[in-house]
DNA sequence: CCGATACGCAACGGGACCGTTTCATAATCC
DNA sequence: GGATTATGAAACGGTCCCGTTGCGTATCGG
């Protein structure tokens, strides 16, 4: 194993270098298949190789098992849409839920979410990726919005931020999944936010 | 195909009757495997037959495909725990969420829920079963609790029941799935319910 | 006992993938 | 050119499962 020094001083093995194009198309093929509804357990290396136009060897040389590949593939998904914040707290929250709602319309996103919900049970490292990739960044952004509202007095000063986030996100997911068939989804984000802001109690009740 | 008349007047085919015991153990084996984390797509007839101590023939004779079998198997799951209602609305809601929380502790229930969330995408009839089996009955019970609260004045008269239900159930699911690792789940139901009842706004804010 | 049907079991041919190996070819450095 | 490593293609033996068939046995009605 001879190595050379590049101009940048990075050690480099002798021989033909690995093709970055192949690597990209492998990951792209993986995401495509997952996005078509193929679960992690049904995902086969052969199908990925076929889709990517690549020999199985090339895949096995880089990833020793399927989970590693999927983890790396998911890491390339960029957190979509930085939430535009700046309006009312209510408006920002509505925008946030609209983003979620829009995503659930795309088949690809739904499939990825399904993997996050289910396959992560058997693949803890997948769950980890999802958390740091999709859950945590959004949590941070919305948490900032909520904190702002608590400072301006638009929200209760003792609001439990994580709980508020769970109520909003959870309600959105739950509604799109189990809403009555005929029920319209128009204005759903607004209705969720307003209901959450108001609370269930009458405005002038004691306690 | 000769048939005879039984005492009850029910037509009955000639020959040895099908074994109800076999049928039960097939369904039981199916539920066991699903409860161990086997997804619908990975579930194989051979594994079911093996687990049930039954020939594959016996399964194929009764169900023409896997989805039919799973649908029938799920139908035998009884909606667990009729929600004890009678206390405060708040108490009843807390009880409801505690039931959900307790279920998510059981691996079997978690697996079934995962199937409901993910596999139902590719198997509409499964989604149907889940709705009428697990979602709808609970919705009805909790809706009754909420309606009672609206009548007694404990809750806002114009509360959107379906929305309230989505907030509560969604928050519970979301929290148990994506809560911070170290975070304790103790008192989670109470905290969700209280946060939902109070709403996010300060008690004496205008609008 | 007889005809009919169901049972569990074993075996079938066929398909999809597994993870590995071999091979001719391509890319890189010296 | 020579050494070295990567690439895509093909083939390997092996496993799992498919859905079907045949077999000997068990259980029903008549």
Short mmCIF file of C-alpha atoms (C1' of nucleotides) in Angstrom, two decimals:
data_model
loop_
_atom_site.label_atom_id
_atom_site.label_comp_id
_atom_site.label_asym_id
_atom_site.label_seq_id
_atom_site.Cartn_x
_atom_site.Cartn_y
_atom_site.Cartn_z
CA UNK A 1 0.00 0.00 0.00
CA UNK A 2 2.06 2.88 -1.27
CA UNK A 3 0.69 6.36 -0.72
CA UNK A 4 1.52 9.73 -2.14
CA UNK A 5 1.27 13.23 -0.86
CA UNK A 6 -1.01 15.60 -2.71
CA UNK A 7 -0.42 19.30 -2.88
CA UNK A 8 -2.69 19.74 0.13
CA UNK A 9 -0.60 17.30 2.06
CA UNK A 10 -3.38 14.72 2.20
CA UNK A 11 -2.20 11.13 2.05
CA UNK A 12 -3.53 9.38 -1.00
CA UNK A 13 -3.43 5.68 -1.85
CA UNK A 14 -1.84 4.48 -5.06
CA UNK A 15 -3.89 3.22 -7.96
CA UNK A 16 -7.16 4.28 -9.49
CA UNK A 17 -9.12 6.54 -7.19
CA UNK A 18 -12.69 5.76 -6.28
CA UNK A 19 -15.30 7.29 -8.50
CA UNK A 20 -17.24 10.04 -6.78
CA UNK A 21 -19.85 9.81 -9.48
CA UNK A 22 -20.50 6.17 -8.61
CA UNK A 23 -20.77 7.06 -4.95
CA UNK A 24 -23.30 9.78 -5.67
CA UNK A 25 -25.44 7.63 -7.94
CA UNK A 26 -25.47 4.84 -5.35
CA UNK A 27 -26.78 7.20 -2.71
CA UNK A 28 -29.22 8.76 -5.12
CA UNK A 29 -30.55 5.34 -6.12
CA UNK A 30 -30.96 4.43 -2.48
CA UNK A 31 -32.99 7.54 -1.78
CA UNK A 32 -35.07 6.98 -4.90
CA UNK A 33 -35.99 3.47 -3.86
CA UNK A 34 -36.79 4.49 -0.30
CA UNK A 35 -38.84 7.34 -1.73
CA UNK A 36 -40.88 4.89 -3.74
CA UNK A 37 -42.05 3.13 -0.64
CA UNK A 38 -39.43 0.40 -0.36
CA UNK A 39 -38.81 -0.20 3.31
CA UNK A 40 -35.30 -0.60 4.66
CA UNK A 41 -35.77 -4.33 5.20
CA UNK A 42 -36.95 -4.91 1.64
CA UNK A 43 -34.28 -2.71 0.17
CA UNK A 44 -31.78 -4.96 -1.63
CA UNK A 45 -28.23 -4.18 -2.58
CA UNK A 46 -28.85 -5.68 -5.99
CA UNK A 47 -31.73 -3.35 -6.71
CA UNK A 48 -29.65 -0.37 -5.66
CA UNK A 49 -26.77 -1.48 -7.87
CA UNK A 50 -29.14 -1.98 -10.77
CA UNK A 51 -30.78 1.41 -10.32
CA UNK A 52 -27.43 3.16 -9.93
CA UNK A 53 -25.86 1.42 -12.92
CA UNK A 54 -23.10 0.09 -10.73
CA UNK A 55 -21.63 -3.28 -9.82
CA UNK A 56 -22.50 -4.76 -6.46
CA UNK A 57 -18.79 -4.86 -5.78
CA UNK A 58 -18.59 -1.12 -5.82
CA UNK A 59 -21.23 -0.89 -3.12
CA UNK A 60 -19.78 -3.59 -0.89
CA UNK A 61 -16.37 -1.96 -1.15
CA UNK A 62 -17.69 1.21 0.49
CA UNK A 63 -20.37 0.09 2.92
CA UNK A 64 -20.13 -3.10 4.89
CA UNK A 65 -23.84 -3.33 5.50
CA UNK A 66 -27.15 -1.92 4.36
CA UNK A 67 -27.82 0.15 7.45
CA UNK A 68 -24.58 2.09 7.02
CA UNK A 69 -25.51 2.92 3.46
CA UNK A 70 -28.98 4.08 4.40
CA UNK A 71 -27.62 6.18 7.24
CA UNK A 72 -25.19 7.89 4.90
CA UNK A 73 -27.88 8.35 2.27
CA UNK A 74 -30.22 10.03 4.72
CA UNK A 75 -27.44 12.34 5.83
CA UNK A 76 -27.41 13.89 2.37
CA UNK A 77 -31.04 14.97 2.66
CA UNK A 78 -30.98 18.62 3.49
CA UNK A 79 -33.43 19.93 6.03
CA UNK A 80 -35.99 21.42 3.68
CA UNK A 81 -37.17 24.99 3.98
CA UNK A 82 -35.72 27.10 6.76
CA UNK A 83 -38.82 28.43 8.46
CA UNK A 84 -39.27 32.10 7.55
CA UNK A 85 -39.77 33.78 10.85
CA UNK A 86 -40.55 37.38 11.57
CA UNK A 87 -44.30 37.80 11.69
CA UNK A 88 -46.65 37.20 14.56
CA UNK A 89 -45.92 34.13 16.61
CA UNK A 90 -49.20 32.80 15.35
CA UNK A 91 -48.20 33.41 11.75
CA UNK A 92 -44.84 31.76 12.20
CA UNK A 93 -46.43 28.70 13.76
CA UNK A 94 -48.96 28.48 10.96
CA UNK A 95 -46.13 28.67 8.46
CA UNK A 96 -44.33 25.89 10.27
CA UNK A 97 -47.36 23.61 10.14
CA UNK A 98 -47.93 24.47 6.51
CA UNK A 99 -44.45 23.23 5.73
CA UNK A 100 -45.23 19.92 7.40
CA UNK A 101 -48.56 19.72 5.63
CA UNK A 102 -46.99 20.40 2.27
CA UNK A 103 -44.38 17.73 2.85
CA UNK A 104 -46.97 15.09 3.60
CA UNK A 105 -48.41 15.71 0.17
CA UNK A 106 -45.24 14.44 -1.47
CA UNK A 107 -45.11 10.70 -1.69
CA UNK A 108 -41.37 10.69 -1.26
CA UNK A 109 -41.50 12.63 1.98
CA UNK A 110 -44.27 10.44 3.33
CA UNK A 111 -42.17 7.35 2.69
CA UNK A 112 -39.17 8.85 4.45
CA UNK A 113 -41.37 9.78 7.38
CA UNK A 114 -42.71 6.25 7.54
CA UNK A 115 -39.17 4.96 7.75
CA UNK A 116 -38.46 7.44 10.51
CA UNK A 117 -41.49 6.27 12.45
CA UNK A 118 -41.22 2.52 11.98
CA UNK A 119 -37.88 1.24 10.77
CA UNK A 120 -36.07 3.34 13.34
CA UNK A 121 -37.39 0.91 15.91
CA UNK A 122 -35.09 -1.79 14.61
CA UNK A 123 -32.32 0.56 13.48
CA UNK A 124 -31.40 2.90 16.33
CA UNK A 125 -28.78 4.66 14.25
CA UNK A 126 -31.47 5.54 11.74
CA UNK A 127 -33.56 7.06 14.49
CA UNK A 128 -30.50 9.02 15.55
CA UNK A 129 -30.02 10.39 12.04
CA UNK A 130 -33.63 11.42 11.77
CA UNK A 131 -33.52 13.20 15.06
CA UNK A 132 -30.45 15.25 14.26
CA UNK A 133 -31.49 15.73 10.65
CA UNK A 134 -35.19 16.49 10.65
CA UNK A 135 -36.49 16.73 14.20
CA UNK A 136 -33.85 18.71 16.04
CA UNK A 137 -33.27 21.57 13.57
CA UNK A 138 -36.97 22.27 13.33
CA UNK A 139 -37.41 21.97 17.04
CA UNK A 140 -34.74 24.61 17.50
CA UNK A 141 -36.32 27.03 15.05
CA UNK A 142 -39.84 26.72 16.42
CA UNK A 143 -38.52 26.85 19.97
CA UNK A 144 -36.97 30.20 19.13
CA UNK A 145 -40.29 31.46 17.83
CA UNK A 146 -42.02 30.32 21.00
CA UNK A 147 -39.39 31.89 23.21
CA UNK A 148 -39.81 35.16 21.38
CA UNK A 149 -43.52 35.02 22.01
CA UNK A 150 -42.95 34.40 25.70
CA UNK A 151 -40.77 37.47 25.90
CA UNK A 152 -43.17 39.74 24.04
CA UNK A 153 -46.02 38.52 26.19
CA UNK A 154 -47.81 37.00 23.25
CA UNK A 155 -47.46 33.64 24.98
CA UNK A 156 -47.66 32.55 28.59
CA UNK A 157 -44.39 33.15 30.42
CA UNK A 158 -44.45 29.64 31.90
CA UNK A 159 -45.20 27.83 28.66
CA UNK A 160 -43.55 24.42 28.32
CA UNK A 161 -41.82 24.77 24.99
CA UNK A 162 -41.25 21.11 24.28
CA UNK A 163 -44.82 20.37 25.19
CA UNK A 164 -46.12 23.11 22.93
CA UNK A 165 -44.05 21.73 20.11
CA UNK A 166 -45.37 18.24 20.68
CA UNK A 167 -48.95 19.52 20.65
CA UNK A 168 -48.49 21.37 17.37
CA UNK A 169 -46.43 18.83 15.45
CA UNK A 170 -48.30 15.87 16.85
CA UNK A 171 -51.68 17.33 15.98
CA UNK A 172 -50.55 18.00 12.43
CA UNK A 173 -49.25 14.49 11.88
CA UNK A 174 -52.22 12.90 13.59
CA UNK A 175 -54.72 14.92 11.59
CA UNK A 176 -53.24 14.15 8.21
CA UNK A 177 -53.01 10.49 9.09
CA UNK A 178 -56.34 9.82 10.72
CA UNK A 179 -58.56 12.70 9.73
CA UNK A 180 -62.04 11.75 8.56
CA UNK A 181 -61.89 10.91 4.89
CA UNK A 182 -64.27 13.56 3.66
CA UNK A 183 -62.89 16.23 5.91
CA UNK A 184 -61.13 19.06 4.16
CA UNK A 185 -57.56 19.84 5.06
CA UNK A 186 -57.93 23.47 4.05
CA UNK A 187 -56.99 25.80 6.86
CA UNK A 188 -55.83 22.91 8.99
CA UNK A 189 -52.63 24.65 10.14
CA UNK A 190 -54.56 27.74 11.16
CA UNK A 191 -57.14 25.71 13.04
CA UNK A 192 -54.51 23.73 14.91
CA UNK A 193 -52.56 26.81 15.92
CA UNK A 194 -55.63 28.74 17.00
CA UNK A 195 -56.97 25.85 19.02
CA UNK A 196 -53.61 25.38 20.70
CA UNK A 197 -53.26 29.07 21.45
CA UNK A 198 -56.71 29.38 22.95
CA UNK A 199 -56.68 26.16 24.91
CA UNK A 200 -59.73 24.11 25.74
CA UNK A 201 -61.07 26.09 28.65
CA UNK A 202 -63.46 29.00 28.33
CA UNK A 203 -61.63 32.31 28.43
CA UNK A 204 -63.09 33.46 31.73
CA UNK A 205 -63.22 30.26 33.73
CA UNK A 206 -61.72 30.16 37.19
CA UNK A 207 -58.49 28.18 37.78
CA UNK B 1 -70.25 -30.98 -3.66
CA UNK B 2 -72.98 -32.58 -1.57
CA UNK B 3 -74.29 -30.64 1.37
CA UNK B 4 -76.36 -31.54 4.35
CA UNK B 5 -78.73 -29.63 6.56
CA UNK B 6 -77.77 -29.20 10.20
CA UNK B 7 -80.29 -28.82 12.95
CA UNK B 8 -80.00 -25.09 12.62
CA UNK B 9 -80.80 -25.34 8.97
CA UNK B 10 -77.37 -24.15 7.94
CA UNK B 11 -76.05 -25.71 4.74
CA UNK B 12 -72.91 -27.70 5.40
CA UNK B 13 -70.49 -29.22 2.94
CA UNK B 14 -69.78 -32.92 2.98
CA UNK B 15 -66.52 -34.30 4.33
CA UNK B 16 -64.31 -33.38 7.21
CA UNK B 17 -65.01 -29.91 8.51
CA UNK B 18 -62.29 -27.33 8.78
CA UNK B 19 -60.50 -27.22 12.08
CA UNK B 20 -61.32 -24.13 14.07
CA UNK B 21 -58.31 -24.80 16.22
CA UNK B 22 -56.03 -24.57 13.19
CA UNK B 23 -57.67 -21.34 12.16
CA UNK B 24 -57.17 -19.83 15.59
CA UNK B 25 -53.54 -20.84 15.82
CA UNK B 26 -52.84 -19.43 12.35
CA UNK B 27 -54.23 -16.10 13.36
CA UNK B 28 -52.48 -16.22 16.70
CA UNK B 29 -49.16 -17.00 15.03
CA UNK B 30 -49.67 -14.11 12.63
CA UNK B 31 -50.26 -11.70 15.47
CA UNK B 32 -47.28 -13.08 17.36
CA UNK B 33 -44.94 -12.51 14.44
CA UNK B 34 -46.27 -9.03 13.76
CA UNK B 35 -45.91 -8.33 17.45
CA UNK B 36 -42.26 -9.30 17.31
CA UNK B 37 -41.52 -6.59 14.81
CA UNK B 38 -41.95 -8.50 11.57
CA UNK B 39 -43.42 -6.10 9.04
CA UNK B 40 -46.23 -7.15 6.74
CA UNK B 41 -43.93 -7.31 3.75
CA UNK B 42 -41.41 -9.55 5.50
CA UNK B 43 -44.08 -11.76 6.98
CA UNK B 44 -43.93 -15.10 5.18
CA UNK B 45 -46.61 -17.74 4.96
CA UNK B 46 -44.04 -20.38 5.75
CA UNK B 47 -43.05 -18.71 8.99
CA UNK B 48 -46.68 -18.43 10.01
CA UNK B 49 -47.31 -22.08 9.20
CA UNK B 50 -44.23 -23.09 11.16
CA UNK B 51 -45.18 -21.02 14.17
CA UNK B 52 -48.76 -22.27 14.10
CA UNK B 53 -47.80 -25.91 13.66
CA UNK B 54 -49.82 -26.11 10.50
CA UNK B 55 -49.25 -27.02 6.87
CA UNK B 56 -48.96 -24.22 4.35
CA UNK B 57 -51.85 -25.85 2.52
CA UNK B 58 -54.16 -25.15 5.41
CA UNK B 59 -53.39 -21.46 5.20
CA UNK B 60 -53.66 -21.18 1.44
CA UNK B 61 -56.98 -22.98 1.56
CA UNK B 62 -58.49 -20.21 3.69
CA UNK B 63 -56.80 -17.02 2.58
CA UNK B 64 -55.86 -16.33 -0.99
CA UNK B 65 -53.25 -13.76 -0.07
CA UNK B 66 -51.27 -12.41 2.82
CA UNK B 67 -53.12 -9.14 3.15
CA UNK B 68 -56.45 -10.92 3.67
CA UNK B 69 -54.95 -12.97 6.45
CA UNK B 70 -53.45 -9.96 8.19
CA UNK B 71 -56.70 -8.04 7.91
CA UNK B 72 -58.60 -10.91 9.51
CA UNK B 73 -55.94 -11.30 12.19
CA UNK B 74 -56.12 -7.66 13.15
CA UNK B 75 -59.88 -7.87 13.37
CA UNK B 76 -59.53 -10.27 16.29
CA UNK B 77 -57.61 -7.70 18.34
CA UNK B 78 -60.07 -6.29 20.78
CA UNK B 79 -59.98 -2.58 21.47
CA UNK B 80 -58.09 -2.65 24.76
CA UNK B 81 -59.36 -0.94 27.85
CA UNK B 82 -62.66 0.85 27.66
CA UNK B 83 -61.80 4.27 29.02
CA UNK B 84 -63.22 4.62 32.53
CA UNK B 85 -65.07 7.87 32.44
CA UNK B 86 -66.83 9.65 35.21
CA UNK B 87 -64.40 12.00 36.86
CA UNK B 88 -63.43 15.49 35.86
CA UNK B 89 -62.96 16.02 32.17
CA UNK B 90 -59.34 16.63 32.95
CA UNK B 91 -59.07 13.35 34.82
CA UNK B 92 -60.73 11.41 32.04
CA UNK B 93 -58.40 12.90 29.48
CA UNK B 94 -55.38 12.10 31.62
CA UNK B 95 -56.62 8.54 31.95
CA UNK B 96 -57.01 8.33 28.19
CA UNK B 97 -53.45 9.46 27.57
CA UNK B 98 -52.17 7.13 30.25
CA UNK B 99 -53.71 4.25 28.36
CA UNK B 100 -51.85 5.27 25.24
CA UNK B 101 -48.66 5.75 27.18
CA UNK B 102 -48.95 2.36 28.79
CA UNK B 103 -49.53 0.71 25.43
CA UNK B 104 -46.41 2.23 23.95
CA UNK B 105 -44.45 0.50 26.66
CA UNK B 106 -45.41 -2.88 25.29
CA UNK B 107 -43.26 -3.96 22.40
CA UNK B 108 -46.15 -5.77 20.79
CA UNK B 109 -48.38 -2.74 20.77
CA UNK B 110 -45.60 -0.57 19.41
CA UNK B 111 -45.09 -2.96 16.52
CA UNK B 112 -48.78 -2.98 15.70
CA UNK B 113 -48.82 0.81 15.81
CA UNK B 114 -45.88 0.91 13.44
CA UNK B 115 -47.78 -1.26 11.01
CA UNK B 116 -50.75 1.06 11.32
CA UNK B 117 -48.61 4.07 10.58
CA UNK B 118 -46.46 2.71 7.76
CA UNK B 119 -47.71 -0.45 6.11
CA UNK B 120 -51.18 0.98 5.83
CA UNK B 121 -49.79 3.25 3.14
CA UNK B 122 -49.40 0.29 0.80
CA UNK B 123 -52.36 -1.67 2.16
CA UNK B 124 -55.44 0.54 2.24
CA UNK B 125 -57.57 -2.23 3.69
CA UNK B 126 -55.22 -2.42 6.63
CA UNK B 127 -55.59 1.28 7.23
CA UNK B 128 -59.34 0.78 7.12
CA UNK B 129 -59.17 -1.94 9.76
CA UNK B 130 -57.04 0.16 12.03
CA UNK B 131 -59.38 3.07 11.79
CA UNK B 132 -62.49 1.14 12.64
CA UNK B 133 -60.68 -0.99 15.19
CA UNK B 134 -58.41 1.31 17.16
CA UNK B 135 -58.92 4.89 16.10
CA UNK B 136 -62.66 5.27 15.77
CA UNK B 137 -63.82 3.63 19.02
CA UNK B 138 -61.43 5.72 21.08
CA UNK B 139 -62.31 8.82 19.19
CA UNK B 140 -65.94 8.24 20.06
CA UNK B 141 -65.28 7.73 23.75
CA UNK B 142 -63.06 10.76 24.15
CA UNK B 143 -65.40 12.84 22.01
CA UNK B 144 -68.16 12.02 24.50
CA UNK B 145 -65.96 13.17 27.36
CA UNK B 146 -65.23 16.42 25.56
CA UNK B 147 -68.88 17.00 24.72
CA UNK B 148 -69.78 16.51 28.35
CA UNK B 149 -67.21 19.10 29.32
CA UNK B 150 -68.64 21.55 26.81
CA UNK B 151 -72.08 21.12 28.32
CA UNK B 152 -70.96 21.54 31.90
CA UNK B 153 -68.97 24.61 30.98
CA UNK B 154 -65.70 22.98 31.88
CA UNK B 155 -64.64 23.41 28.26
CA UNK B 156 -65.22 26.13 25.71
CA UNK B 157 -68.63 25.80 24.06
CA UNK B 158 -67.14 26.24 20.60
CA UNK B 159 -64.32 23.73 21.04
CA UNK B 160 -63.43 21.78 17.89
CA UNK B 161 -63.65 18.23 19.16
CA UNK B 162 -61.70 16.55 16.41
CA UNK B 163 -59.00 19.15 16.72
CA UNK B 164 -58.80 18.71 20.47
CA UNK B 165 -58.47 15.00 19.98
CA UNK B 166 -55.71 15.45 17.45
CA UNK B 167 -53.83 17.74 19.81
CA UNK B 168 -54.01 15.31 22.70
CA UNK B 169 -53.34 12.05 20.87
CA UNK B 170 -50.79 13.60 18.56
CA UNK B 171 -48.85 15.17 21.38
CA UNK B 172 -48.74 11.87 23.24
CA UNK B 173 -47.47 9.91 20.26
CA UNK B 174 -45.02 12.62 19.28
CA UNK B 175 -43.62 12.94 22.77
CA UNK B 176 -43.00 9.25 23.28
CA UNK B 177 -41.40 9.01 19.85
CA UNK B 178 -39.17 12.07 19.79
CA UNK B 179 -38.84 13.19 23.37
CA UNK B 180 -35.32 14.02 24.47
CA UNK B 181 -33.62 10.84 25.56
CA UNK B 182 -32.92 11.80 29.15
CA UNK B 183 -36.29 13.39 29.65
CA UNK B 184 -38.56 11.63 32.07
CA UNK B 185 -41.97 10.48 30.91
CA UNK B 186 -43.42 10.68 34.39
CA UNK B 187 -46.47 12.89 34.50
CA UNK B 188 -46.44 13.27 30.75
CA UNK B 189 -50.19 12.72 30.36
CA UNK B 190 -50.96 15.32 33.03
CA UNK B 191 -48.60 17.84 31.47
CA UNK B 192 -50.07 17.37 28.01
CA UNK B 193 -53.63 17.71 29.20
CA UNK B 194 -52.92 20.76 31.33
CA UNK B 195 -51.03 22.48 28.57
CA UNK B 196 -53.83 21.78 26.14
CA UNK B 197 -56.50 22.96 28.55
CA UNK B 198 -54.73 26.21 29.34
CA UNK B 199 -53.63 27.03 25.84
CA UNK B 200 -50.53 28.96 24.94
CA UNK B 201 -51.76 32.46 25.57
CA UNK B 202 -51.57 34.24 28.91
CA UNK B 203 -54.85 34.03 30.77
CA UNK B 204 -55.64 37.72 30.61
CA UNK B 205 -54.45 38.65 27.14
CA UNK B 206 -56.76 40.54 24.83
CA UNK B 207 -58.22 38.68 21.80
"C1'" DC C 1 -67.85 -49.20 4.76
"C1'" DC C 2 -67.82 -45.30 1.35
"C1'" DG C 3 -67.34 -40.86 -0.58
"C1'" DA C 4 -65.83 -36.43 0.44
"C1'" DT C 5 -63.11 -33.11 2.46
"C1'" DA C 6 -59.36 -31.37 5.63
"C1'" DC C 7 -55.16 -32.32 7.87
"C1'" DG C 8 -49.83 -32.14 8.38
"C1'" DC C 9 -45.81 -33.20 5.84
"C1'" DA C 10 -42.51 -33.33 2.34
"C1'" DA C 11 -41.09 -32.28 -2.08
"C1'" DC C 12 -41.32 -29.75 -6.21
"C1'" DG C 13 -39.47 -26.00 -9.81
"C1'" DG C 14 -38.73 -21.21 -9.77
"C1'" DG C 15 -37.43 -16.63 -8.26
"C1'" DA C 16 -35.04 -13.04 -5.53
"C1'" DC C 17 -30.98 -11.82 -2.93
"C1'" DC C 18 -27.18 -12.82 -0.36
"C1'" DG C 19 -21.96 -11.95 -0.06
"C1'" DT C 20 -17.88 -13.58 -2.68
"C1'" DT C 21 -14.93 -14.36 -6.52
"C1'" DT C 22 -13.09 -13.89 -11.13
"C1'" DC C 23 -12.19 -11.22 -15.09
"C1'" DA C 24 -11.11 -7.80 -18.56
"C1'" DT C 25 -10.77 -2.95 -18.53
"C1'" DA C 26 -9.88 1.80 -16.80
"C1'" DA C 27 -7.53 5.37 -14.16
"C1'" DT C 28 -3.92 7.03 -11.43
"C1'" DC C 29 1.12 7.57 -9.86
"C1'" DC C 30 6.07 6.57 -10.51
"C1'" DG D 1 5.74 1.08 -19.41
"C1'" DG D 2 4.82 -0.88 -14.73
"C1'" DA D 3 2.67 -1.14 -10.36
"C1'" DT D 4 -1.57 -0.52 -8.14
"C1'" DT D 5 -6.22 0.02 -7.26
"C1'" DA D 6 -11.27 0.67 -8.87
"C1'" DT D 7 -14.92 -0.51 -12.03
"C1'" DG D 8 -18.88 -3.03 -14.15
"C1'" DA D 9 -20.26 -7.56 -15.49
"C1'" DA D 10 -20.95 -12.15 -14.74
"C1'" DA D 11 -21.08 -16.26 -12.29
"C1'" DC D 12 -20.78 -18.82 -8.03
"C1'" DG D 13 -23.07 -21.70 -4.06
"C1'" DG D 14 -26.34 -20.82 -0.60
"C1'" DT D 15 -30.67 -19.30 1.71
"C1'" DC D 16 -35.37 -18.08 1.98
"C1'" DC D 17 -39.73 -18.02 0.27
"C1'" DC D 18 -43.13 -18.68 -3.28
"C1'" DG D 19 -47.49 -21.29 -4.67
"C1'" DT D 20 -48.55 -26.12 -6.07
"C1'" DT D 21 -48.78 -31.07 -5.83
"C1'" DG D 22 -48.88 -35.68 -4.01
"C1'" DC D 23 -49.18 -38.60 0.05
"C1'" DG D 24 -50.96 -41.06 3.86
"C1'" DT D 25 -54.08 -40.11 7.53
"C1'" DA D 26 -58.10 -38.16 10.07
"C1'" DT D 27 -62.94 -36.83 10.41
"C1'" DC D 28 -67.25 -35.94 8.92
"C1'" DG D 29 -72.26 -37.65 6.72
"C1'" DG D 30 -74.86 -41.38 4.84
#
